[in-house]
Amino acid sequence: MRGRHKKWAAPYLAEHPELVLAPIDPKDPFFEAPSLALEIGMGKGDFILGMAAKNPTVHYLGLERDSSIMGTAAKKVEASALQNIRLRAADFDFAYEEMGSLKFDRIYLNFSDPWPKKRHWKRRLTTKERLLKMGALLKDTGEIVFKSDNVDLYAFTLEQAPLAGFSILDATANYQLLPEDVMTEYEKNFRSQGKAITRIRMAKSTAKSKL
């Protein structure tokens, strides 16, 4: 679901190059941290802010294609004064070309657009082709963590993952929040409505499970 257009958002993002990257530069010292994480489709930033606060030694990069939504997230990040977050207002396919040699320990896919119509399935983030790109951005021991309220996208992702060379470390159609995890705005709303949350952890097939 797209947010309401905010005229102030694009200028605000442009005025904060120390936080909002345009473009992503893999040689930026920010990415020299020993542990890197990427959230694709970060929405209003609740998840990335919570994770960055819990894990101050991990550096987080958040992608969001909607500049109005990104504007709201960027304001939250600026107000938090956390130094281990950077943002990019771009979709994954575009940002992938910029990330180049970057290697992440974890990639988070939180409540991605399910694109429910059959003719739109190629737009989903978890197609084989996009998962292959994500695999190229992962360290050998890295993981992708997927959460959704949409059971069809959950099933689709379980189907596509092995086609892209991933092993399923664990998967559940009724995920109970773990202490180290953080809820997104969507997850809070869905749980308040009694909706079940699905979750998948996957890794390159050569990686060992950390269960």
XYZ file of C-alpha atoms in Angstrom:
211
model
C 0.000 0.000 0.000
C 1.438 3.360 -1.053
C 1.557 6.243 1.377
C 0.127 9.691 0.816
C 2.443 11.925 -1.209
C 4.418 14.353 0.968
C 5.876 17.341 -0.885
C 8.496 17.904 1.799
C 9.919 14.362 1.639
C 12.146 14.515 -1.459
C 13.774 17.846 -0.464
C 14.296 16.547 3.072
C 16.019 13.408 1.800
C 18.252 15.468 -0.476
C 19.214 17.727 2.436
C 20.535 14.812 4.518
C 23.265 13.080 2.467
C 24.954 11.987 5.694
C 21.981 9.694 6.285
C 20.292 9.189 2.913
C 22.712 7.814 0.315
C 22.382 8.795 -3.320
C 23.886 6.636 -4.648
C 25.157 3.799 -2.444
C 28.963 3.799 -2.443
C 30.391 0.388 -1.433
C 33.663 2.156 -0.518
C 31.918 4.308 2.089
C 33.635 3.663 5.495
C 30.159 2.978 6.906
C 30.213 -0.383 5.117
C 33.534 -1.410 6.666
C 31.726 -2.560 9.812
C 32.315 -6.251 10.577
C 28.570 -6.930 10.460
C 26.145 -5.526 7.871
C 22.397 -5.975 7.490
C 20.002 -4.895 4.752
C 16.251 -4.323 4.990
C 14.459 -4.223 1.635
C 11.219 -2.273 1.817
C 11.752 -0.676 5.213
C 8.502 1.282 5.315
C 8.372 3.891 8.077
C 11.453 2.519 9.795
C 10.177 0.895 12.988
C 12.037 -2.380 12.368
C 15.391 -0.953 11.342
C 15.349 1.532 14.227
C 14.563 -1.185 16.740
C 17.210 -3.544 15.403
C 19.869 -0.823 15.232
C 19.185 0.097 18.856
C 19.427 -3.556 19.937
C 22.591 -4.210 17.904
C 24.815 -1.100 17.959
C 27.799 -2.882 16.367
C 25.759 -3.901 13.301
C 25.442 -1.375 10.486
C 22.031 -1.332 8.792
C 21.097 -0.208 5.294
C 17.391 0.375 4.604
C 15.834 0.519 1.142
C 12.417 2.049 0.451
C 11.158 2.921 -3.029
C 8.444 5.355 -1.878
C 10.152 8.677 -1.129
C 7.221 9.927 0.986
C 7.414 6.886 3.250
C 11.202 7.120 3.295
C 10.896 10.751 4.384
C 8.949 9.699 7.470
C 11.503 6.990 8.248
C 14.436 9.354 7.752
C 12.984 11.847 10.231
C 12.674 9.069 12.805
C 16.247 7.948 12.229
C 17.572 11.501 12.492
C 15.657 12.050 15.749
C 17.012 8.792 17.188
C 20.641 9.944 16.765
C 21.611 6.342 15.952
C 24.795 6.272 13.898
C 24.522 2.716 12.549
C 21.771 3.306 9.964
C 21.934 4.505 6.377
C 19.018 4.794 3.958
C 18.496 4.677 0.210
C 15.324 5.817 -1.547
C 15.238 3.210 -4.318
C 13.748 -0.159 -5.131
C 15.848 -3.294 -4.856
C 16.481 -3.846 -8.564
C 17.911 -0.325 -8.904
C 19.880 -0.375 -5.650
C 21.333 -3.812 -6.420
C 23.382 -2.312 -9.234
C 24.846 0.207 -6.776
C 25.673 -2.213 -3.970
C 28.215 -4.109 -6.054
C 30.750 -5.782 -3.769
C 28.854 -5.309 -0.497
C 28.294 -8.470 1.548
C 25.605 -8.656 4.221
C 25.177 -10.968 7.182
C 21.399 -10.698 6.979
C 18.818 -9.451 4.525
C 15.360 -8.731 5.928
C 12.157 -8.870 3.877
C 9.364 -7.584 6.081
C 5.793 -7.615 4.771
C 6.763 -7.134 1.154
C 4.037 -6.293 -1.356
C 2.434 -9.693 -2.160
C 1.348 -8.655 -5.671
C -1.602 -11.073 -5.376
C -2.748 -11.056 -9.005
C -1.280 -13.897 -11.078
C -0.171 -11.561 -13.865
C 1.899 -9.563 -11.356
C 3.838 -12.404 -9.730
C 7.115 -11.403 -11.420
C 7.043 -8.185 -9.390
C 7.350 -10.047 -6.094
C 10.594 -9.612 -4.177
C 11.002 -13.343 -3.689
C 11.145 -14.515 -7.288
C 14.032 -16.844 -8.120
C 15.739 -14.028 -10.034
C 15.665 -11.552 -7.140
C 16.647 -14.180 -4.597
C 19.679 -14.968 -6.764
C 20.647 -11.293 -6.578
C 20.194 -11.316 -2.811
C 22.350 -14.418 -2.603
C 25.136 -12.544 -4.381
C 24.941 -9.871 -1.662
C 25.155 -12.341 1.232
C 28.238 -13.564 3.017
C 28.689 -17.334 2.787
C 27.194 -17.658 6.267
C 24.510 -15.021 5.669
C 20.750 -15.440 5.869
C 17.556 -13.999 4.452
C 14.759 -13.520 6.985
C 11.270 -13.176 5.521
C 8.070 -12.209 7.359
C 4.577 -11.748 5.927
C 0.896 -11.937 6.761
C 0.183 -13.260 3.247
C 0.054 -17.070 3.095
C 0.248 -17.121 -0.710
C 3.477 -15.107 -0.704
C 4.789 -17.384 2.051
C 4.085 -20.482 -0.065
C 5.525 -18.819 -3.167
C 8.728 -17.936 -1.315
C 9.146 -21.491 -0.022
C 8.827 -22.665 -3.622
C 11.238 -20.130 -5.117
C 13.987 -20.319 -2.462
C 15.450 -23.733 -3.443
C 15.297 -22.751 -7.118
C 17.662 -19.900 -6.233
C 20.025 -22.189 -4.324
C 18.758 -21.535 -0.802
C 18.174 -23.994 1.991
C 15.278 -23.400 4.369
C 16.656 -23.177 7.900
C 13.208 -22.866 9.446
C 9.723 -21.852 8.373
C 6.468 -21.345 10.230
C 2.993 -20.181 9.295
C 2.372 -18.994 12.869
C 5.457 -17.115 13.995
C 5.714 -16.205 17.680
C 7.884 -13.128 18.136
C 11.399 -13.894 19.375
C 13.097 -11.623 21.952
C 15.790 -10.558 19.482
C 13.245 -9.585 16.839
C 11.422 -6.256 16.301
C 7.923 -5.701 14.949
C 7.248 -3.451 11.972
C 4.266 -1.104 11.943
C 2.449 -3.627 9.727
C 3.191 -6.492 12.094
C 1.853 -4.582 15.087
C -1.384 -3.884 13.205
C -1.774 -7.442 11.944
C -1.136 -8.979 15.352
C -3.648 -6.611 16.949
C -6.208 -7.966 14.462
C -5.367 -11.563 15.377
C -3.714 -12.351 12.027
C -1.066 -15.058 11.903
C 2.430 -14.032 10.835
C 4.537 -16.284 8.619
C 8.330 -16.399 8.795
C 11.125 -18.061 6.819
C 14.856 -18.175 7.454
C 16.925 -19.262 4.489
C 20.620 -19.505 3.701
C 22.806 -20.449 0.791
C 22.800 -24.211 0.456
C 26.511 -24.359 1.272
C 25.965 -22.597 4.616
C 25.364 -24.541 7.819
C 22.222 -23.997 9.840
C 22.662 -21.955 13.018
C 19.606 -23.435 14.702
